[in-house]
């Protein structure tokens, strides 16, 4: 075959854009391609030399996808290739028309955040109809837009219906103008100065969540750790140590910071307290007494914890670690052996084989057991995915076989 010169560069869609009855002349497609580089291609029976056909075939072949190359592998006649491509895309017209009608029926102005997005989607559907030789009138476009307004814009729709727009472009221009005016009103509304906004901007918010009287003990430990970090950064740690010589200014600063991170109930209780050390010790004693309340609840949660009640290993592991943390904060240690035994002894009866397999593994730590269960869960998910894929393929083959048998009958 004779290769096409490097100067012959055109868009890939040009081949399918020209009608079958037209003469395929390169100068008509792109002006910078010389006529002698790409000859004319006429219908069957035209007097074209083998060199001209070879040039046309190579050029068309260069702009085909691998799918068409495999299908037309042995074809060397450019007109036959042209005819095959036209028939192929004519068959797709009916399917594209059905899809365009579906998109048109489900298009709604209220589903879009802006007029521009709606207009772009509508124009895409209109282009689909045009490609399928179906023209949409201006009246249809206007009615589609107005009758898909949200119910809250009923008055706005009535106003536009009274205007009797002649073209769809007039309606869109008016909607764009209204949208711009609405955005300007919103911008001016939120930019207006108010006393409340100015006052609230001066209030300094907390650096971390405020401490509540009946919160969990772990919340108290987190709060206490944040307070200690702040004191250490500002060289104020001595203010919560008994017997230290701290100035009144340091005490006031620490007391202000601690109260800023207390719930309103705590603020009311310690309103008259002037010593940060006393406040610190009082909070510590308060949450120390909460241990007697949280420990029975943590033990009950531990007893009710059941591996078979969870949909995934990760969810079970998260619940177990939360309960273990609660028990440790109540000065009750939970060993790896207890966590392993808790997990293995709460398998479902249908998981007896897994239970015995993991028992025989004799894991040294709870983390080893969890990693093994996670790996096993991942493998089961992949097997289920492959099984579903094979089942779907098998059902598809059965349907095709039945259609073939019904056709033979």
PDB file of N, CA and C in Angstrom, residues 124-188:
ATOM      1  N   UNK A 124     -27.851  19.429  24.533  1.00  0.00           N
ATOM      2  CA  UNK A 124     -27.297  18.106  24.215  1.00  0.00           C
ATOM      3  C   UNK A 124     -28.385  17.165  23.720  1.00  0.00           C
ATOM      4  N   UNK A 125     -29.541  17.205  24.364  1.00  0.00           N
ATOM      5  CA  UNK A 125     -30.646  16.336  23.941  1.00  0.00           C
ATOM      6  C   UNK A 125     -31.170  16.762  22.580  1.00  0.00           C
ATOM      7  N   UNK A 126     -31.264  18.063  22.347  1.00  0.00           N
ATOM      8  CA  UNK A 126     -31.712  18.558  21.038  1.00  0.00           C
ATOM      9  C   UNK A 126     -30.746  18.119  19.944  1.00  0.00           C
ATOM     10  N   UNK A 127     -29.465  18.158  20.226  1.00  0.00           N
ATOM     11  CA  UNK A 127     -28.474  17.692  19.251  1.00  0.00           C
ATOM     12  C   UNK A 127     -28.636  16.204  18.972  1.00  0.00           C
ATOM     13  N   UNK A 128     -29.004  15.440  20.012  1.00  0.00           N
ATOM     14  CA  UNK A 128     -29.261  14.011  19.801  1.00  0.00           C
ATOM     15  C   UNK A 128     -30.434  13.809  18.844  1.00  0.00           C
ATOM     16  N   UNK A 129     -31.493  14.585  19.039  1.00  0.00           N
ATOM     17  CA  UNK A 129     -32.652  14.479  18.148  1.00  0.00           C
ATOM     18  C   UNK A 129     -32.279  14.864  16.716  1.00  0.00           C
ATOM     19  N   UNK A 130     -31.484  15.921  16.560  1.00  0.00           N
ATOM     20  CA  UNK A 130     -31.080  16.337  15.222  1.00  0.00           C
ATOM     21  C   UNK A 130     -30.254  15.260  14.534  1.00  0.00           C
ATOM     22  N   UNK A 131     -29.394  14.600  15.278  1.00  0.00           N
ATOM     23  CA  UNK A 131     -28.598  13.518  14.693  1.00  0.00           C
ATOM     24  C   UNK A 131     -29.470  12.362  14.246  1.00  0.00           C
ATOM     25  N   UNK A 132     -30.659  12.237  14.858  1.00  0.00           N
ATOM     26  CA  UNK A 132     -31.604  11.181  14.471  1.00  0.00           C
ATOM     27  C   UNK A 132     -32.689  11.714  13.544  1.00  0.00           C
ATOM     28  N   UNK A 133     -32.439  12.856  12.897  1.00  0.00           N
ATOM     29  CA  UNK A 133     -33.361  13.448  11.915  1.00  0.00           C
ATOM     30  C   UNK A 133     -34.697  13.840  12.532  1.00  0.00           C
ATOM     31  N   UNK A 134     -34.683  14.320  13.762  1.00  0.00           N
ATOM     32  CA  UNK A 134     -35.909  14.780  14.416  1.00  0.00           C
ATOM     33  C   UNK A 134     -35.662  16.184  14.946  1.00  0.00           C
ATOM     34  N   UNK A 135     -36.430  17.137  14.476  1.00  0.00           N
ATOM     35  CA  UNK A 135     -36.262  18.528  14.857  1.00  0.00           C
ATOM     36  C   UNK A 135     -37.212  18.876  16.009  1.00  0.00           C
ATOM     37  N   UNK A 136     -36.714  19.641  16.977  1.00  0.00           N
ATOM     38  CA  UNK A 136     -37.523  20.121  18.094  1.00  0.00           C
ATOM     39  C   UNK A 136     -37.881  21.582  17.835  1.00  0.00           C
ATOM     40  N   UNK A 137     -39.157  21.912  17.963  1.00  0.00           N
ATOM     41  CA  UNK A 137     -39.612  23.274  17.704  1.00  0.00           C
ATOM     42  C   UNK A 137     -39.332  24.178  18.904  1.00  0.00           C
ATOM     43  N   UNK A 138     -39.352  25.488  18.652  1.00  0.00           N
ATOM     44  CA  UNK A 138     -39.138  26.454  19.728  1.00  0.00           C
ATOM     45  C   UNK A 138     -40.235  26.356  20.783  1.00  0.00           C
ATOM     46  N   UNK A 139     -41.462  26.081  20.347  1.00  0.00           N
ATOM     47  CA  UNK A 139     -42.573  25.964  21.284  1.00  0.00           C
ATOM     48  C   UNK A 139     -42.366  24.789  22.235  1.00  0.00           C
ATOM     49  N   UNK A 140     -41.888  23.668  21.705  1.00  0.00           N
ATOM     50  CA  UNK A 140     -41.634  22.502  22.557  1.00  0.00           C
ATOM     51  C   UNK A 140     -40.549  22.796  23.594  1.00  0.00           C
ATOM     52  N   UNK A 141     -39.507  23.505  23.201  1.00  0.00           N
ATOM     53  CA  UNK A 141     -38.427  23.836  24.136  1.00  0.00           C
ATOM     54  C   UNK A 141     -38.924  24.771  25.232  1.00  0.00           C
ATOM     55  N   UNK A 142     -39.745  25.748  24.861  1.00  0.00           N
ATOM     56  CA  UNK A 142     -40.263  26.704  25.849  1.00  0.00           C
ATOM     57  C   UNK A 142     -41.196  26.006  26.835  1.00  0.00           C
ATOM     58  N   UNK A 143     -42.111  25.168  26.314  1.00  0.00           N
ATOM     59  CA  UNK A 143     -43.044  24.462  27.192  1.00  0.00           C
ATOM     60  C   UNK A 143     -42.312  23.486  28.112  1.00  0.00           C
ATOM     61  N   UNK A 144     -41.300  22.822  27.593  1.00  0.00           N
ATOM     62  CA  UNK A 144     -40.534  21.889  28.426  1.00  0.00           C
ATOM     63  C   UNK A 144     -39.887  22.620  29.596  1.00  0.00           C
ATOM     64  N   UNK A 145     -39.396  23.815  29.348  1.00  0.00           N
ATOM     65  CA  UNK A 145     -38.728  24.580  30.405  1.00  0.00           C
ATOM     66  C   UNK A 145     -39.721  25.096  31.434  1.00  0.00           C
ATOM     67  N   UNK A 146     -40.812  25.701  30.967  1.00  0.00           N
ATOM     68  CA  UNK A 146     -41.756  26.331  31.893  1.00  0.00           C
ATOM     69  C   UNK A 146     -42.534  25.310  32.712  1.00  0.00           C
ATOM     70  N   UNK A 147     -42.893  24.179  32.119  1.00  0.00           N
ATOM     71  CA  UNK A 147     -43.711  23.198  32.827  1.00  0.00           C
ATOM     72  C   UNK A 147     -42.899  22.274  33.729  1.00  0.00           C
ATOM     73  N   UNK A 148     -41.586  22.483  33.806  1.00  0.00           N
ATOM     74  CA  UNK A 148     -40.763  21.698  34.738  1.00  0.00           C
ATOM     75  C   UNK A 148     -40.162  22.583  35.820  1.00  0.00           C
ATOM     76  N   UNK A 149     -40.758  23.776  36.015  1.00  0.00           N
ATOM     77  CA  UNK A 149     -40.354  24.629  37.133  1.00  0.00           C
ATOM     78  C   UNK A 149     -40.721  23.940  38.448  1.00  0.00           C
ATOM     79  N   UNK A 150     -39.980  24.194  39.527  1.00  0.00           N
ATOM     80  CA  UNK A 150     -40.368  23.636  40.835  1.00  0.00           C
ATOM     81  C   UNK A 150     -41.678  24.253  41.310  1.00  0.00           C
ATOM     82  N   UNK A 151     -42.459  23.543  42.128  1.00  0.00           N
ATOM     83  CA  UNK A 151     -43.745  24.091  42.602  1.00  0.00           C
ATOM     84  C   UNK A 151     -43.598  25.409  43.350  1.00  0.00           C
ATOM     85  N   UNK A 152     -42.465  25.624  44.006  1.00  0.00           N
ATOM     86  CA  UNK A 152     -42.265  26.873  44.749  1.00  0.00           C
ATOM     87  C   UNK A 152     -42.150  28.086  43.830  1.00  0.00           C
ATOM     88  N   UNK A 153     -41.862  27.873  42.544  1.00  0.00           N
ATOM     89  CA  UNK A 153     -41.732  28.971  41.574  1.00  0.00           C
ATOM     90  C   UNK A 153     -42.975  29.084  40.691  1.00  0.00           C
ATOM     91  N   UNK A 154     -44.147  28.771  41.263  1.00  0.00           N
ATOM     92  CA  UNK A 154     -45.379  28.799  40.481  1.00  0.00           C
ATOM     93  C   UNK A 154     -45.676  30.196  39.955  1.00  0.00           C
ATOM     94  N   UNK A 155     -45.488  31.221  40.783  1.00  0.00           N
ATOM     95  CA  UNK A 155     -45.766  32.603  40.353  1.00  0.00           C
ATOM     96  C   UNK A 155     -44.799  33.014  39.250  1.00  0.00           C
ATOM     97  N   UNK A 156     -43.540  32.628  39.392  1.00  0.00           N
ATOM     98  CA  UNK A 156     -42.551  32.960  38.365  1.00  0.00           C
ATOM     99  C   UNK A 156     -42.893  32.299  37.032  1.00  0.00           C
ATOM    100  N   UNK A 157     -43.380  31.062  37.090  1.00  0.00           N
ATOM    101  CA  UNK A 157     -43.764  30.378  35.847  1.00  0.00           C
ATOM    102  C   UNK A 157     -44.943  31.076  35.176  1.00  0.00           C
ATOM    103  N   UNK A 158     -45.943  31.478  35.966  1.00  0.00           N
ATOM    104  CA  UNK A 158     -47.090  32.186  35.396  1.00  0.00           C
ATOM    105  C   UNK A 158     -46.653  33.487  34.733  1.00  0.00           C
ATOM    106  N   UNK A 159     -45.707  34.175  35.341  1.00  0.00           N
ATOM    107  CA  UNK A 159     -45.225  35.438  34.783  1.00  0.00           C
ATOM    108  C   UNK A 159     -44.560  35.211  33.429  1.00  0.00           C
ATOM    109  N   UNK A 160     -43.740  34.157  33.327  1.00  0.00           N
ATOM    110  CA  UNK A 160     -43.068  33.885  32.054  1.00  0.00           C
ATOM    111  C   UNK A 160     -44.050  33.383  30.992  1.00  0.00           C
ATOM    112  N   UNK A 161     -45.081  32.666  31.397  1.00  0.00           N
ATOM    113  CA  UNK A 161     -46.059  32.184  30.411  1.00  0.00           C
ATOM    114  C   UNK A 161     -46.836  33.342  29.795  1.00  0.00           C
ATOM    115  N   UNK A 162     -47.022  34.414  30.549  1.00  0.00           N
ATOM    116  CA  UNK A 162     -47.742  35.573  30.008  1.00  0.00           C
ATOM    117  C   UNK A 162     -46.905  36.363  29.014  1.00  0.00           C
ATOM    118  N   UNK A 163     -45.585  36.194  29.053  1.00  0.00           N
ATOM    119  CA  UNK A 163     -44.726  36.968  28.150  1.00  0.00           C
ATOM    120  C   UNK A 163     -44.799  36.493  26.701  1.00  0.00           C
ATOM    121  N   UNK A 164     -45.251  35.245  26.480  1.00  0.00           N
ATOM    122  CA  UNK A 164     -45.389  34.709  25.114  1.00  0.00           C
ATOM    123  C   UNK A 164     -44.092  34.848  24.310  1.00  0.00           C
ATOM    124  N   UNK A 165     -43.060  34.175  24.764  1.00  0.00           N
ATOM    125  CA  UNK A 165     -41.767  34.245  24.088  1.00  0.00           C
ATOM    126  C   UNK A 165     -41.861  33.613  22.703  1.00  0.00           C
ATOM    127  N   UNK A 166     -41.197  34.238  21.739  1.00  0.00           N
ATOM    128  CA  UNK A 166     -41.197  33.707  20.378  1.00  0.00           C
ATOM    129  C   UNK A 166     -40.165  32.617  20.169  1.00  0.00           C
ATOM    130  N   UNK A 167     -39.040  32.718  20.872  1.00  0.00           N
ATOM    131  CA  UNK A 167     -37.970  31.728  20.730  1.00  0.00           C
ATOM    132  C   UNK A 167     -37.512  31.276  22.112  1.00  0.00           C
ATOM    133  N   UNK A 168     -36.889  30.126  22.119  1.00  0.00           N
ATOM    134  CA  UNK A 168     -36.341  29.576  23.361  1.00  0.00           C
ATOM    135  C   UNK A 168     -35.187  30.438  23.875  1.00  0.00           C
ATOM    136  N   UNK A 169     -34.435  31.046  22.967  1.00  0.00           N
ATOM    137  CA  UNK A 169     -33.307  31.889  23.371  1.00  0.00           C
ATOM    138  C   UNK A 169     -33.778  33.091  24.192  1.00  0.00           C
ATOM    139  N   UNK A 170     -34.948  33.656  23.856  1.00  0.00           N
ATOM    140  CA  UNK A 170     -35.475  34.788  24.626  1.00  0.00           C
ATOM    141  C   UNK A 170     -35.793  34.369  26.059  1.00  0.00           C
ATOM    142  N   UNK A 171     -36.379  33.192  26.209  1.00  0.00           N
ATOM    143  CA  UNK A 171     -36.705  32.696  27.551  1.00  0.00           C
ATOM    144  C   UNK A 171     -35.443  32.473  28.379  1.00  0.00           C
ATOM    145  N   UNK A 172     -34.440  31.852  27.783  1.00  0.00           N
ATOM    146  CA  UNK A 172     -33.200  31.569  28.511  1.00  0.00           C
ATOM    147  C   UNK A 172     -32.495  32.868  28.907  1.00  0.00           C
ATOM    148  N   UNK A 173     -32.501  33.845  28.017  1.00  0.00           N
ATOM    149  CA  UNK A 173     -31.876  35.133  28.338  1.00  0.00           C
ATOM    150  C   UNK A 173     -32.559  35.785  29.535  1.00  0.00           C
ATOM    151  N   UNK A 174     -33.885  35.713  29.572  1.00  0.00           N
ATOM    152  CA  UNK A 174     -34.620  36.294  30.695  1.00  0.00           C
ATOM    153  C   UNK A 174     -34.342  35.539  31.995  1.00  0.00           C
ATOM    154  N   UNK A 175     -34.255  34.214  31.912  1.00  0.00           N
ATOM    155  CA  UNK A 175     -33.960  33.412  33.106  1.00  0.00           C
ATOM    156  C   UNK A 175     -32.548  33.677  33.622  1.00  0.00           C
ATOM    157  N   UNK A 176     -31.603  33.830  32.715  1.00  0.00           N
ATOM    158  CA  UNK A 176     -30.233  34.143  33.126  1.00  0.00           C
ATOM    159  C   UNK A 176     -30.164  35.497  33.825  1.00  0.00           C
ATOM    160  N   UNK A 177     -30.910  36.471  33.314  1.00  0.00           N
ATOM    161  CA  UNK A 177     -30.932  37.793  33.936  1.00  0.00           C
ATOM    162  C   UNK A 177     -31.536  37.723  35.340  1.00  0.00           C
ATOM    163  N   UNK A 178     -32.619  36.969  35.496  1.00  0.00           N
ATOM    164  CA  UNK A 178     -33.233  36.815  36.819  1.00  0.00           C
ATOM    165  C   UNK A 178     -32.287  36.106  37.784  1.00  0.00           C
ATOM    166  N   UNK A 179     -31.599  35.094  37.293  1.00  0.00           N
ATOM    167  CA  UNK A 179     -30.661  34.366  38.153  1.00  0.00           C
ATOM    168  C   UNK A 179     -29.539  35.282  38.637  1.00  0.00           C
ATOM    169  N   UNK A 180     -29.019  36.106  37.758  1.00  0.00           N
ATOM    170  CA  UNK A 180     -27.954  37.037  38.138  1.00  0.00           C
ATOM    171  C   UNK A 180     -28.450  38.040  39.173  1.00  0.00           C
ATOM    172  N   UNK A 181     -29.658  38.567  38.995  1.00  0.00           N
ATOM    173  CA  UNK A 181     -30.213  39.516  39.961  1.00  0.00           C
ATOM    174  C   UNK A 181     -30.431  38.856  41.318  1.00  0.00           C
ATOM    175  N   UNK A 182     -30.877  37.606  41.298  1.00  0.00           N
ATOM    176  CA  UNK A 182     -31.095  36.883  42.558  1.00  0.00           C
ATOM    177  C   UNK A 182     -29.779  36.659  43.307  1.00  0.00           C
ATOM    178  N   UNK A 183     -28.727  36.314  42.578  1.00  0.00           N
ATOM    179  CA  UNK A 183     -27.417  36.120  43.203  1.00  0.00           C
ATOM    180  C   UNK A 183     -26.880  37.418  43.794  1.00  0.00           C
ATOM    181  N   UNK A 184     -27.115  38.540  43.118  1.00  0.00           N
ATOM    182  CA  UNK A 184     -26.679  39.832  43.654  1.00  0.00           C
ATOM    183  C   UNK A 184     -27.436  40.185  44.933  1.00  0.00           C
ATOM    184  N   UNK A 185     -28.742  39.872  44.973  1.00  0.00           N
ATOM    185  CA  UNK A 185     -29.515  40.126  46.185  1.00  0.00           C
ATOM    186  C   UNK A 185     -29.004  39.292  47.352  1.00  0.00           C
ATOM    187  N   UNK A 186     -28.701  38.024  47.084  1.00  0.00           N
ATOM    188  CA  UNK A 186     -28.158  37.166  48.138  1.00  0.00           C
ATOM    189  C   UNK A 186     -26.819  37.689  48.643  1.00  0.00           C
ATOM    190  N   UNK A 187     -25.983  38.101  47.708  1.00  0.00           N
ATOM    191  CA  UNK A 187     -24.664  38.618  48.087  1.00  0.00           C
ATOM    192  C   UNK A 187     -24.800  39.858  48.965  1.00  0.00           C
ATOM    193  N   UNK A 188     -25.698  40.759  48.598  1.00  0.00           N
ATOM    194  CA  UNK A 188     -25.898  41.974  49.393  1.00  0.00           C
ATOM    195  C   UNK A 188     -26.512  41.663  50.755  1.00  0.00           C
TER     196      UNK A 188
END
